[in-house]
Short mmCIF file of C-alpha atoms in Angstrom, two decimals:
data_model
loop_
_atom_site.label_atom_id
_atom_site.label_comp_id
_atom_site.label_asym_id
_atom_site.label_seq_id
_atom_site.Cartn_x
_atom_site.Cartn_y
_atom_site.Cartn_z
CA MET A 1 -0.27 -0.43 0.28
CA MET A 2 1.58 3.42 -0.84
CA LEU A 3 2.15 5.95 1.58
CA ARG A 4 -0.35 9.11 1.46
CA ASN A 5 1.51 12.44 0.26
CA ASP A 6 1.45 14.41 2.88
CA ASN A 7 2.76 11.47 5.43
CA LYS A 8 5.89 11.36 2.33
CA VAL A 9 6.23 14.99 3.00
CA ARG A 10 6.78 14.26 6.35
CA LEU A 11 8.95 11.51 6.59
CA LEU A 12 11.10 12.87 3.93
CA ASP A 13 12.09 16.29 5.72
CA LEU A 14 12.31 14.11 9.71
CA GLY A 15 15.37 12.21 6.87
CA ARG A 16 16.37 15.35 6.03
CA ARG A 17 16.56 17.24 9.90
CA CYS A 18 17.71 13.34 10.93
CA LEU A 19 20.55 14.08 8.64
CA SER A 20 21.76 17.58 9.07
CA THR A 21 24.17 16.68 10.99
CA VAL A 22 25.70 14.76 8.72
CA VAL A 23 25.45 15.22 5.38
CA ASP A 24 23.64 17.83 2.96
CA LEU A 25 21.51 16.31 0.83
CA ALA A 26 21.95 19.12 -1.85
CA HIS A 27 25.78 18.12 -2.01
CA LEU A 28 25.62 14.76 -2.88
CA PRO A 29 27.41 13.64 -5.82
CA THR A 30 24.89 11.55 -7.19
CA PRO A 31 20.58 11.91 -7.79
CA VAL A 32 19.11 10.64 -4.04
CA ASP A 33 16.51 8.19 -5.02
CA LEU A 34 13.17 8.64 -2.48
CA GLY A 35 11.40 6.10 -4.62
CA HIS A 36 12.11 4.01 -0.82
CA LEU A 37 10.16 5.88 1.54
CA ASP A 38 7.55 4.51 0.25
CA SER A 39 7.66 1.38 2.05
CA VAL A 40 8.91 3.74 5.11
CA ARG A 41 6.60 3.68 8.03
CA SER A 42 8.47 4.75 11.55
CA THR A 43 11.06 6.95 12.10
CA PRO A 44 13.72 3.26 12.80
CA ASP A 45 12.46 2.75 9.87
CA LEU A 46 13.78 5.55 8.16
CA LEU A 47 17.21 5.53 10.50
CA ALA A 48 17.74 1.67 9.45
CA SER A 49 17.47 2.73 5.45
CA TYR A 50 20.50 5.46 5.56
CA THR A 51 23.92 4.50 6.57
CA VAL A 52 25.78 7.16 7.69
CA THR A 53 29.72 6.73 8.31
CA PRO A 54 31.11 6.82 10.77
CA PRO A 55 33.11 9.56 11.47
CA VAL A 56 36.25 7.76 12.62
CA GLN A 57 38.11 3.95 11.37
CA PRO A 58 37.93 1.97 11.57
CA TRP A 59 34.90 1.63 13.37
CA PRO A 60 34.19 -0.94 16.60
CA SER A 61 31.79 -3.30 15.42
CA PRO A 62 29.57 -4.57 17.22
CA LEU A 63 29.53 -1.78 18.75
CA THR A 64 29.49 -1.10 22.76
CA ASN A 65 29.86 1.05 25.70
CA ARG A 66 33.48 -0.20 26.49
CA ARG A 67 34.53 0.11 23.24
CA LEU A 68 33.13 3.52 22.43
CA ALA A 69 34.90 4.76 25.67
CA ALA A 70 38.02 2.87 24.41
CA LEU A 71 37.41 4.49 21.21
CA ILE A 72 37.12 8.28 22.57
CA ARG A 73 39.89 8.09 24.99
CA ARG A 74 42.42 7.69 22.01
CA LEU A 75 41.28 10.17 19.78
CA LYS A 76 43.60 13.32 20.42
CA ASP A 77 41.13 15.77 19.01
CA PRO A 78 38.18 16.65 21.23
CA HIS A 79 35.96 17.53 18.50
CA LEU A 80 36.85 14.40 16.62
CA ALA A 81 35.97 12.80 19.96
CA LEU A 82 32.66 14.22 20.01
CA ARG A 83 31.55 13.58 16.76
CA ALA A 84 31.97 9.65 17.54
CA PHE A 85 29.92 9.82 20.08
CA LEU A 86 27.21 11.71 18.59
CA HIS A 87 27.27 9.01 15.83
CA ALA A 88 27.12 6.08 17.54
CA ALA A 89 24.20 7.66 19.70
CA ARG A 90 22.37 8.99 16.86
CA PHE A 91 23.27 6.54 13.58
CA THR A 92 23.77 3.05 15.36
CA PRO A 93 20.49 1.32 16.25
CA GLY A 94 19.87 -0.21 18.94
CA PHE A 95 22.96 1.50 20.66
CA SER A 96 21.98 3.34 23.75
CA PRO A 97 25.49 5.21 25.73
CA SER A 98 25.74 4.55 29.15
CA TYR A 99 27.78 6.13 31.48
CA PRO A 100 31.40 5.28 30.38
CA PRO A 101 31.45 7.11 27.42
CA TYR A 102 29.81 10.22 28.32
CA HIS A 103 32.41 10.22 31.54
CA ALA A 104 35.72 9.33 28.69
CA LEU A 105 34.02 12.11 26.02
CA ILE A 106 33.48 14.23 29.60
CA LEU A 107 37.27 13.92 30.45
CA ARG A 108 38.27 14.13 27.12
CA LEU A 109 37.15 17.59 26.39
CA ALA A 110 38.53 19.05 29.68
CA SER A 111 41.61 17.72 29.42
CA ALA A 112 41.48 19.39 25.87
CA ARG A 113 40.39 22.86 27.48
CA ALA A 114 37.36 22.79 24.86
CA PHE A 115 35.01 24.02 27.18
CA PRO A 116 32.39 25.34 24.89
CA LEU A 117 31.33 21.90 23.51
CA LEU A 118 30.49 20.58 27.48
CA PRO A 119 27.64 22.30 27.85
CA PRO A 120 25.30 20.50 25.62
CA VAL A 121 27.08 16.77 27.05
CA LEU A 122 26.72 17.74 30.31
CA SER A 123 22.89 19.11 29.34
CA ALA A 124 22.47 15.38 28.11
CA LEU A 125 24.00 13.04 30.71
CA ARG A 126 21.77 15.38 32.56
CA ARG A 127 18.23 13.98 30.75
CA SER A 128 19.22 10.65 30.39
CA GLY A 129 19.08 10.17 34.00
CA LEU A 130 22.59 7.73 34.00
CA ARG A 131 24.09 8.21 37.51
CA PRO A 132 27.69 9.84 36.63
CA SER A 133 30.70 9.73 38.71
CA GLU A 134 32.40 12.67 41.14
CA ASP A 135 35.35 12.46 39.08
CA ALA A 136 34.53 13.68 35.85
CA PHE A 137 33.43 16.94 38.18
CA ILE A 138 36.50 16.93 40.11
CA ALA A 139 38.89 16.67 36.58
CA LEU A 140 36.55 19.44 35.32
CA ILE A 141 37.06 21.47 38.26
CA ARG A 142 40.78 20.92 37.77
CA ALA A 143 40.96 21.72 34.63
CA TYR A 144 38.65 24.54 34.90
CA SER A 145 41.65 25.74 37.25
CA LEU A 146 44.49 24.90 35.31
CA ALA A 147 42.99 27.07 32.49
CA SER A 148 42.67 30.10 35.18
CA ARG A 149 39.24 29.96 35.17
CA PRO A 150 38.18 30.23 38.90
CA ALA A 151 34.06 31.03 38.42
CA ALA A 152 33.46 28.01 35.91
CA ALA A 153 34.36 25.78 38.66
CA LEU A 154 32.80 26.63 41.43
CA ARG A 155 29.78 26.31 39.10
CA SER A 156 30.61 22.60 37.89
CA PHE A 157 30.87 21.55 41.68
CA LEU A 158 27.76 23.53 42.42
CA SER A 159 26.31 21.45 39.58
CA ILE A 160 26.81 18.18 40.96
CA PRO A 161 23.95 17.95 42.80
CA CYS A 162 22.02 18.58 39.67
CA PHE A 163 23.13 15.19 38.50
CA GLY A 164 22.11 13.10 41.48
CA LEU A 165 24.79 13.38 43.62
CA ARG A 166 26.08 14.45 46.69
CA PRO A 167 29.08 16.61 46.37
CA SER A 168 31.92 15.06 48.83
CA VAL A 169 35.17 16.11 50.90
CA ARG A 170 36.98 14.87 47.37
CA SER A 171 35.42 17.27 45.31
CA PHE A 172 35.70 20.14 47.78
CA ASN A 173 39.38 20.19 48.03
CA ALA A 174 39.57 19.52 44.67
CA LEU A 175 37.30 23.24 44.42
CA LEU A 176 39.91 24.41 47.30
CA ASN A 177 42.91 24.03 45.66
CA ALA A 178 41.10 25.88 42.12
CA MET A 179 40.80 29.09 44.82
CA VAL A 180 44.29 28.74 45.89
CA GLN A 181 45.93 28.19 42.99
CA ASN A 182 43.99 31.21 41.26
CA ARG A 183 44.97 33.51 44.08
CA ARG A 184 40.88 33.81 44.91
CA PHE A 185 42.22 32.67 48.88
CA ASP A 186 39.38 35.13 50.21
CA LEU A 187 36.91 32.82 48.59
CA VAL A 188 38.98 29.74 50.71
CA ALA A 189 37.84 30.99 53.71
CA LEU A 190 34.74 31.46 53.30
CA LEU A 191 33.62 27.91 51.42
CA PHE A 192 35.24 26.51 54.28
CA ARG A 193 32.87 27.82 57.21
CA ASN A 194 30.34 27.48 54.59
CA CYS A 195 31.08 23.40 54.16
CA ARG A 196 28.66 21.67 56.24
CA SER A 197 25.67 24.32 56.38
CA LYS A 198 25.97 24.57 52.76
CA PHE A 199 27.06 21.66 51.36
CA GLY A 200 26.93 19.15 53.75
CA ILE A 201 30.75 17.95 53.22
CA ILE A 202 32.33 17.24 56.88
CA PRO A 203 36.25 18.52 56.17
CA ASN A 204 39.17 16.49 56.78
CA VAL A 205 42.93 17.36 57.45
CA CYS A 206 43.71 17.87 53.47
CA THR A 207 40.67 20.71 53.92
CA GLY A 208 42.10 22.21 56.33
CA ASN A 209 46.03 22.23 54.97
CA ILE A 210 43.97 24.30 51.89
CA LEU A 211 42.88 26.61 54.40
CA LEU A 212 46.22 27.33 56.22
CA LYS A 213 47.94 27.92 52.84
CA ALA A 214 45.30 30.26 51.61
CA LEU A 215 45.85 31.76 54.86
CA CYS A 216 50.07 32.33 54.46
CA LYS A 217 49.51 33.24 51.25
CA LEU A 218 47.19 36.10 52.27
CA GLY A 219 49.82 36.80 54.64
CA ASP A 220 47.62 35.68 58.00
CA VAL A 221 49.94 34.11 60.06
CA ARG A 222 48.40 34.46 63.35
CA ARG A 223 44.76 33.04 61.43
CA ALA A 224 46.25 30.51 60.23
CA LEU A 225 48.35 29.26 63.70
CA ARG A 226 44.96 29.88 64.90
CA VAL A 227 43.10 27.46 62.51
CA LEU A 228 46.39 25.23 63.80
CA ASP A 229 45.50 25.02 66.95
CA ASP A 230 41.29 24.67 66.52
CA MET A 231 41.65 21.50 64.55
CA PRO A 232 41.92 19.40 66.71
CA GLY A 233 38.20 20.83 67.83
CA TRP A 234 37.32 20.24 64.87
CA GLY A 235 37.85 16.41 64.14
CA ILE A 236 40.74 17.31 62.23
CA VAL A 237 43.95 16.34 63.58
CA PRO A 238 46.82 18.18 62.08
CA ASN A 239 49.50 16.41 60.40
CA VAL A 240 53.55 17.43 59.01
CA VAL A 241 51.99 18.91 56.38
CA SER A 242 49.85 21.38 58.43
CA TYR A 243 53.21 22.56 60.27
CA THR A 244 55.25 22.70 57.17
CA THR A 245 52.81 24.59 55.20
CA ILE A 246 53.10 27.56 58.21
CA LEU A 247 57.44 26.63 58.68
CA ALA A 248 57.49 27.32 55.17
CA PHE A 249 55.38 31.26 55.34
CA TYR A 250 58.03 32.00 57.70
CA CYS A 251 60.93 30.78 55.99
CA ALA A 252 60.00 32.92 52.76
CA GLN A 253 58.98 35.54 55.46
CA GLY A 254 63.19 35.37 56.37
CA ASP A 255 61.86 34.53 59.90
CA LEU A 256 63.86 31.84 60.65
CA SER A 257 63.69 32.23 64.92
CA ALA A 258 60.16 31.77 64.85
CA ALA A 259 61.10 28.91 61.73
CA ARG A 260 62.37 26.38 64.45
CA GLU A 261 60.60 27.44 66.54
CA LEU A 262 57.87 25.85 65.14
CA PHE A 263 60.24 22.78 63.48
CA ASP A 264 61.25 21.96 67.12
CA ARG A 265 57.22 21.90 67.64
CA ILE A 266 56.42 19.37 65.74
CA ILE A 267 58.89 17.32 67.38
CA ALA A 268 57.94 17.93 70.61
CA ARG A 269 54.72 16.95 69.66
CA GLY A 270 55.81 13.52 68.42
CA TRP A 271 55.91 13.72 64.68
CA THR A 272 58.31 13.26 62.51
CA PRO A 273 59.32 16.10 59.89
CA ASP A 274 59.89 14.97 56.60
CA VAL A 275 62.07 15.44 53.80
CA THR A 276 59.79 18.12 52.79
CA THR A 277 59.32 19.52 56.26
CA TYR A 278 63.49 19.32 56.73
CA THR A 279 63.83 20.83 52.63
CA VAL A 280 61.97 24.21 53.84
CA LEU A 281 63.80 24.77 56.64
CA VAL A 282 67.73 24.18 54.66
CA ASP A 283 66.04 26.87 51.73
CA GLY A 284 65.29 29.22 54.39
CA TYR A 285 68.63 28.70 55.98
CA CYS A 286 71.01 28.81 52.38
CA HIS A 287 68.26 32.40 51.72
CA GLN A 288 69.79 33.71 54.66
CA GLY A 289 73.00 33.23 53.90
CA ARG A 290 73.60 30.51 56.58
CA LEU A 291 75.66 27.37 54.54
CA VAL A 292 76.67 26.37 58.31
CA ASP A 293 73.67 26.14 59.61
CA ALA A 294 71.95 24.55 56.12
CA THR A 295 74.52 21.39 56.61
CA LYS A 296 74.17 20.64 60.17
CA LEU A 297 69.96 20.39 59.44
CA MET A 298 71.60 18.31 56.51
CA ASP A 299 73.39 16.30 59.05
CA GLU A 300 70.85 16.65 61.38
CA MET A 301 67.72 15.02 59.02
CA GLU A 302 70.52 12.30 58.02
CA ALA A 303 70.96 11.30 61.86
CA ALA A 304 66.86 11.04 61.85
CA GLY A 305 66.80 8.53 58.92
CA ILE A 306 65.95 10.44 56.49
CA THR A 307 67.50 10.85 53.14
CA PRO A 308 67.73 14.35 50.85
CA ASN A 309 66.14 13.88 47.95
CA ASP A 310 67.13 15.90 44.99
CA ILE A 311 65.90 19.50 46.05
CA THR A 312 67.54 18.96 49.02
CA TYR A 313 70.46 18.29 47.54
CA SER A 314 70.00 21.54 44.54
CA VAL A 315 69.24 24.09 47.01
CA VAL A 316 72.38 23.43 49.05
CA ILE A 317 74.68 22.67 46.29
CA GLU A 318 73.63 26.33 44.60
CA ALA A 319 73.84 27.84 47.91
CA CYS A 320 77.62 26.56 47.89
CA CYS A 321 78.32 27.57 44.48
CA LYS A 322 76.88 31.26 45.35
CA ASP A 323 78.88 31.19 48.72
CA LYS A 324 81.96 30.31 46.44
CA ARG A 325 82.91 27.23 48.46
CA PRO A 326 83.14 24.54 44.83
CA GLY A 327 84.45 21.11 46.76
CA GLU A 328 82.57 21.69 48.76
CA ALA A 329 79.47 21.71 46.04
CA LEU A 330 81.30 18.82 44.20
CA ASN A 331 80.90 16.75 47.03
CA LEU A 332 77.89 17.33 47.06
CA LEU A 333 76.54 16.86 42.92
CA ASP A 334 78.40 13.20 43.46
CA ASP A 335 76.70 12.09 46.34
CA MET A 336 73.35 13.09 44.73
CA LEU A 337 74.15 11.31 41.56
CA GLN A 338 75.06 8.30 44.26
CA GLY A 339 71.75 8.62 45.19
CA LYS A 340 70.02 7.88 42.38
CA TYR A 341 68.83 11.24 41.79
CA ILE A 342 69.18 13.16 38.04
CA PRO A 343 71.23 16.73 38.49
CA SER A 344 69.29 19.56 36.36
CA SER A 345 71.48 21.30 33.52
CA SER A 346 71.78 24.34 35.30
CA LEU A 347 72.16 23.13 38.66
CA CYS A 348 75.75 21.40 36.86
CA CYS A 349 76.48 24.68 34.92
CA LYS A 350 76.40 26.58 37.90
CA VAL A 351 79.11 23.79 39.39
CA ILE A 352 81.50 23.96 36.84
CA ASP A 353 81.50 27.81 36.57
CA THR A 354 82.10 27.47 40.18
CA LEU A 355 84.83 24.86 40.13
CA CYS A 356 86.52 26.84 36.72
CA GLU A 357 86.36 30.56 38.27
CA ASP A 358 88.41 28.61 41.27
CA GLY A 359 90.80 27.41 38.79
CA LYS A 360 89.51 23.62 38.69
CA VAL A 361 88.95 22.93 35.43
CA GLU A 362 90.13 19.04 35.91
CA ASP A 363 87.85 18.88 38.28
CA ALA A 364 85.60 20.09 36.42
CA CYS A 365 85.93 17.80 33.56
CA TRP A 366 85.82 14.87 36.25
CA MET A 367 81.89 15.64 37.03
CA TRP A 368 81.45 15.45 33.53
CA ARG A 369 82.53 11.79 33.19
CA LYS A 370 80.76 11.10 36.44
CA LEU A 371 77.36 11.89 34.79
CA LEU A 372 78.62 9.65 31.73
CA LYS A 373 79.15 6.47 34.05
CA LYS A 374 76.25 7.41 35.89
CA ASN A 375 74.27 7.56 32.49
CA VAL A 376 73.46 10.56 32.95
CA THR A 377 73.28 12.83 29.95
CA PRO A 378 75.68 15.85 30.19
CA ASP A 379 73.78 17.97 27.69
CA ASN A 380 75.16 20.72 24.97
CA SER A 381 74.12 23.36 27.89
CA ILE A 382 76.77 21.69 30.33
CA SER A 383 79.39 20.25 27.64
CA SER A 384 79.41 23.73 26.48
CA THR A 385 79.91 24.99 29.48
CA LEU A 386 82.76 23.06 30.50
CA ILE A 387 84.10 23.77 26.82
CA TYR A 388 84.08 27.38 27.48
CA TRP A 389 86.45 26.84 30.09
CA LEU A 390 88.73 24.58 28.53
CA CYS A 391 89.25 27.27 25.81
CA LYS A 392 90.13 30.29 28.35
CA GLU A 393 92.64 27.85 29.93
CA GLY A 394 94.28 27.72 26.37
CA LYS A 395 93.17 24.07 26.72
CA VAL A 396 91.28 23.49 23.02
CA LEU A 397 92.86 20.67 22.61
CA GLU A 398 91.48 18.71 25.74
CA ALA A 399 88.29 21.09 24.81
CA LYS A 400 88.25 19.05 21.11
CA LYS A 401 88.28 15.73 22.45
CA LEU A 402 85.55 16.38 24.75
CA PHE A 403 83.43 17.52 22.03
CA ASP A 404 84.36 14.82 19.90
CA GLU A 405 83.54 12.03 22.88
CA PHE A 406 80.17 14.08 23.43
CA GLU A 407 79.63 13.92 19.84
CA ARG A 408 80.39 10.38 19.29
CA ARG A 409 76.76 9.82 21.98
CA PHE A 410 74.66 13.13 21.52
CA ILE A 411 73.82 15.62 18.88
CA PRO A 412 76.03 18.98 19.50
CA SER A 413 73.34 22.29 19.13
CA LEU A 414 74.22 25.34 17.62
CA LEU A 415 75.49 26.65 21.02
CA THR A 416 78.21 24.03 21.65
CA TYR A 417 79.85 24.40 18.38
CA ASN A 418 79.42 28.08 18.44
CA THR A 419 81.29 28.24 21.72
CA LEU A 420 84.26 25.56 19.74
CA ILE A 421 84.80 27.31 17.33
CA SER A 422 85.27 30.79 19.37
CA GLY A 423 87.43 28.86 21.90
CA MET A 424 89.45 28.18 19.32
CA CYS A 425 89.39 31.29 16.96
CA GLU A 426 90.81 32.62 20.31
CA ASN A 427 93.72 30.79 20.64
CA GLY A 428 94.71 30.99 16.85
CA GLU A 429 93.81 27.84 15.73
CA LEU A 430 91.85 28.68 12.52
CA GLN A 431 92.28 25.70 10.27
CA GLU A 432 90.67 23.76 13.61
CA ALA A 433 87.91 26.06 13.67
CA GLY A 434 87.19 25.51 9.68
CA ARG A 435 87.31 21.91 9.63
CA LEU A 436 84.39 22.15 12.79
CA TRP A 437 82.24 24.44 10.96
CA ASP A 438 82.80 22.26 7.85
CA ASP A 439 81.32 19.90 9.95
CA MET A 440 79.10 21.66 11.53
CA VAL A 441 77.64 22.99 7.97
CA GLU A 442 77.31 18.52 7.22
CA ARG A 443 75.23 18.12 10.18
CA ARG A 444 72.51 20.93 8.35
CA CYS A 445 73.70 23.47 11.31
CA SER A 446 73.28 26.16 10.07
CA PRO A 447 75.39 28.55 12.04
CA ASN A 448 74.35 32.10 12.69
CA VAL A 449 75.70 36.11 13.29
CA PHE A 450 77.66 34.87 16.13
CA THR A 451 79.05 31.84 14.43
CA TYR A 452 80.47 34.50 11.37
CA ASN A 453 81.53 37.27 14.16
CA VAL A 454 83.88 34.88 15.62
CA LEU A 455 85.12 33.77 12.50
CA ILE A 456 85.36 37.08 11.18
CA LYS A 457 87.21 38.36 14.24
CA GLY A 458 89.71 35.17 13.93
CA PHE A 459 90.87 35.74 10.60
CA CYS A 460 91.44 39.89 11.53
CA LYS A 461 93.41 39.21 14.70
CA ALA A 462 95.50 36.50 13.13
CA ARG A 463 95.68 39.88 10.43
CA ASN A 464 94.06 37.99 7.47
CA VAL A 465 90.99 40.58 6.75
CA ARG A 466 90.55 39.82 3.05
CA GLU A 467 89.51 36.24 4.41
CA GLY A 468 87.39 38.04 7.00
CA VAL A 469 85.48 40.31 3.98
CA SER A 470 84.74 36.53 2.78
CA ILE A 471 83.20 35.56 5.65
CA LEU A 472 81.24 38.46 5.02
CA ASP A 473 80.06 38.03 1.45
CA GLU A 474 79.48 34.95 2.32
CA MET A 475 77.48 35.75 5.20
CA LEU A 476 75.68 38.05 2.96
CA GLU A 477 74.74 35.53 -0.20
CA LYS A 478 73.42 32.66 2.95
CA GLY A 479 71.14 35.44 3.94
CA CYS A 480 72.30 36.21 7.13
CA LEU A 481 72.66 39.84 7.98
CA PRO A 482 76.02 41.07 9.68
CA ASN A 483 75.26 43.74 12.98
CA LYS A 484 77.33 45.74 14.54
CA SER A 485 79.46 43.94 15.49
CA THR A 486 80.50 42.18 12.41
CA PHE A 487 81.56 45.98 11.21
CA GLY A 488 83.48 46.88 14.02
CA MET A 489 85.77 43.91 13.47
CA LEU A 490 86.17 44.08 9.91
CA VAL A 491 86.67 48.14 10.26
CA ASP A 492 89.05 47.65 13.25
CA GLY A 493 91.10 45.46 11.22
CA LEU A 494 91.08 47.16 8.07
CA SER A 495 92.52 50.46 10.45
CA ASP A 496 94.76 48.45 11.33
CA SER A 497 96.21 46.70 8.44
CA GLY A 498 95.14 49.95 5.82
CA ASP A 499 94.51 47.50 3.06
CA GLU A 500 92.52 50.42 1.73
CA GLU A 501 90.96 47.92 -1.58
CA GLU A 502 89.26 45.58 0.92
CA LEU A 503 87.34 48.18 2.79
CA ASP A 504 86.23 49.57 -1.20
CA ARG A 505 85.48 45.34 -1.76
CA ILE A 506 82.90 45.46 2.30
CA LEU A 507 81.43 48.51 0.14
CA GLN A 508 81.10 46.51 -3.07
CA ILE A 509 79.20 43.97 -1.29
CA VAL A 510 77.17 45.72 0.45
CA ASP A 511 75.76 47.73 -2.03
CA SER A 512 75.76 44.14 -4.14
CA SER A 513 73.40 42.34 -1.47
CA ARG A 514 70.69 44.75 -1.68
CA ARG A 515 70.09 44.68 2.13
CA ASN A 516 69.73 47.50 4.21
CA VAL A 517 72.36 46.39 6.76
CA PHE A 518 73.60 49.63 7.47
CA ASP A 519 72.25 51.23 10.18
CA GLU A 520 73.60 54.83 12.11
CA ASP A 521 76.02 53.06 14.04
CA VAL A 522 77.94 51.22 11.42
CA TRP A 523 77.69 54.33 9.55
CA ASP A 524 79.21 56.24 12.23
CA ILE A 525 82.03 53.04 12.50
CA PHE A 526 82.51 53.78 8.38
CA VAL A 527 82.50 57.38 8.67
CA ARG A 528 84.70 57.77 11.72
CA LYS A 529 87.53 54.99 11.21
CA VAL A 530 87.85 55.04 7.45
CA VAL A 531 86.20 57.54 5.51
CA THR A 532 88.93 59.27 3.79
CA GLY A 533 89.41 60.78 0.94
CA SER A 534 89.21 58.03 -1.69
CA GLU A 535 86.76 58.13 -4.81
CA ASN A 536 86.13 54.78 -4.92
CA VAL A 537 84.62 54.59 -1.35
CA ARG A 538 82.64 57.82 -1.59
CA GLU A 539 80.92 56.08 -5.32
CA HIS A 540 80.29 52.97 -3.40
CA ILE A 541 79.05 54.89 -0.46
CA THR A 542 77.03 56.37 -2.26
CA ALA A 543 75.83 53.76 -4.49
CA VAL A 544 74.59 51.87 -0.57
CA LEU A 545 72.45 54.84 0.30
CA LYS A 546 70.51 54.97 -2.80
CA THR A 547 69.58 51.38 -2.26
#
C-alpha cells in the first residue's frame, strides 16, 4: 500500500533533519533516490534505511559502550571525539550510550580545554537519567583551574547535585585547590566556613591544610596559627603538612627563629618531620646565607633517618656555588649522583662555573665524566660550559677531545659548536675552527651571526682581513644579516692593515647584496674610522645610500 503524499512529505522532512548534522543532501554527487520512502512507516525504519559513514575508521564492530569509551579516550581531537559519540548515539540502531562513554567524553573535552563543547554533553547526561561519577566533576574543576577560570570551577562544583549526586570532601578539596591556584584566597575561607551548613561536607585534614595555605598566602599567619590550634576541635588532627605549610611561610618571610621554633614544636608533639619539612628549613637557611646551619640541619636530617631528595641537594649545592665553595658543591653533587638523583642542567653548569672560576678545571672535567658513567646525559649546555672554560684556559685540545666524546653519543647543538669555534679562534686555531665549521654544516646545523662573527674576529686577529671579508660575503649570500659587531671587527682589522682595497670590497658587497644592513651605528663606525678621500669609497657609499 502506498503512503499518502502528506505522510511522505513529513517522513522526508524528518529524514532530512536527522541527517542534517552529517550530510547536506544538496551537495551529494549523485541524485538521491527517494522511492524507498514509500515503504517507510516509522522513524526507526527511516533511520535504518540510511547508512551514515562513521567519523572514525575503523569503527568498532559490534559497537559496545566499553569500545566506544576506549575509542573516545584514544582520539586526540576533542571535536572528533564528540562526533564519534554523537554518531554512536544517533545513527547506530539499538545502541544507547551508558555512563562510561559520557565519562570518557567529559574527560577528553576537559583535558583538551574544549570548554564550549561541554554544556550540551552535560545537559544530555542530565536528561539521560544516568548516574555519573564524581570523578568527572573533579576533572572539570581541575581543568577549569588550570585554565584560570575559577568561577567556572565553582559552577561545576555547585552543579553536582543537579545530577543526583551529593558532593564529597574530595570535590570540595579540588574546588579549594582551584581557588588557591587562581589566587582567590579570600574565597577559600568563605567556602570553608560554609562547607557543613551549605554543602553538608565534613572537612578532613587535607581541607584544613588548604585553608592554612590560603591564609599564609594572604599573609595572615596569626589566623593560620589559630586554625592550627582549632583543628582538633573540628575533629581534624593536624599532620606534618599542616606545620610545614606555616614553616614555609616563616622561611619565605626570613623569620628563621620562628621557623626553627615551629620545627622544634613539630618534634616535641611527637611528629617526625619529613624530607619536605627539612628541605623547607634548609632552603630558608640558604637564602639567608647561613650555609653552616643548612649543612648542620642536613646532618640532623640524615641522623633522623631521613634521606635528602633531589630538591634538598639542589638547594644546598646552589648555596655552595653562590658562597664560592666549589669543593663542597662537587662533593654534594657526587652524593646526589650516588643517591641516583639526576641534577638539572642549570645546576651542573653552576657547579662547573664555580669550579673553573676557582681554577679547578680538572675537577670540572671529572664531574662531566662522572655524569657519563652514571648514565646522566651531560647535555649541550653542560658541555658548552665546560668547553668554554677549557678554551679560556688555553686547553683547546682537551676541549676538542671532550667535544668528540660528546659527539659520539649525542648531537651537538649550535651553542656547543659556537662555543668551541669561538675558543679555537681566540687561541689562533683557525684551521681547526674551519674543520669544525665544515662538520657543523654537514650536520645541517646552520651557523648564525655569532658563528660568522667569531670567525671574522679570528681572521682579523690573525691579520688576515681578506678572509674575514670573504666570510662577510658568504654571510650575506646565506641570508644571515651582519650586526654592528661584524662591521666593527672588520673596520678595526682594516684600520690596522690600511687595506683600502678591502674596504672598497666591503662596500661593494653591501651594495650588491641590496640589503639594508647599515644602521646609524654602523655608518658611524665607517665615517669615523675609515672614510678617507678615496674616490672609490665615496662612490660606493653613495651607491649604498641610494639603495
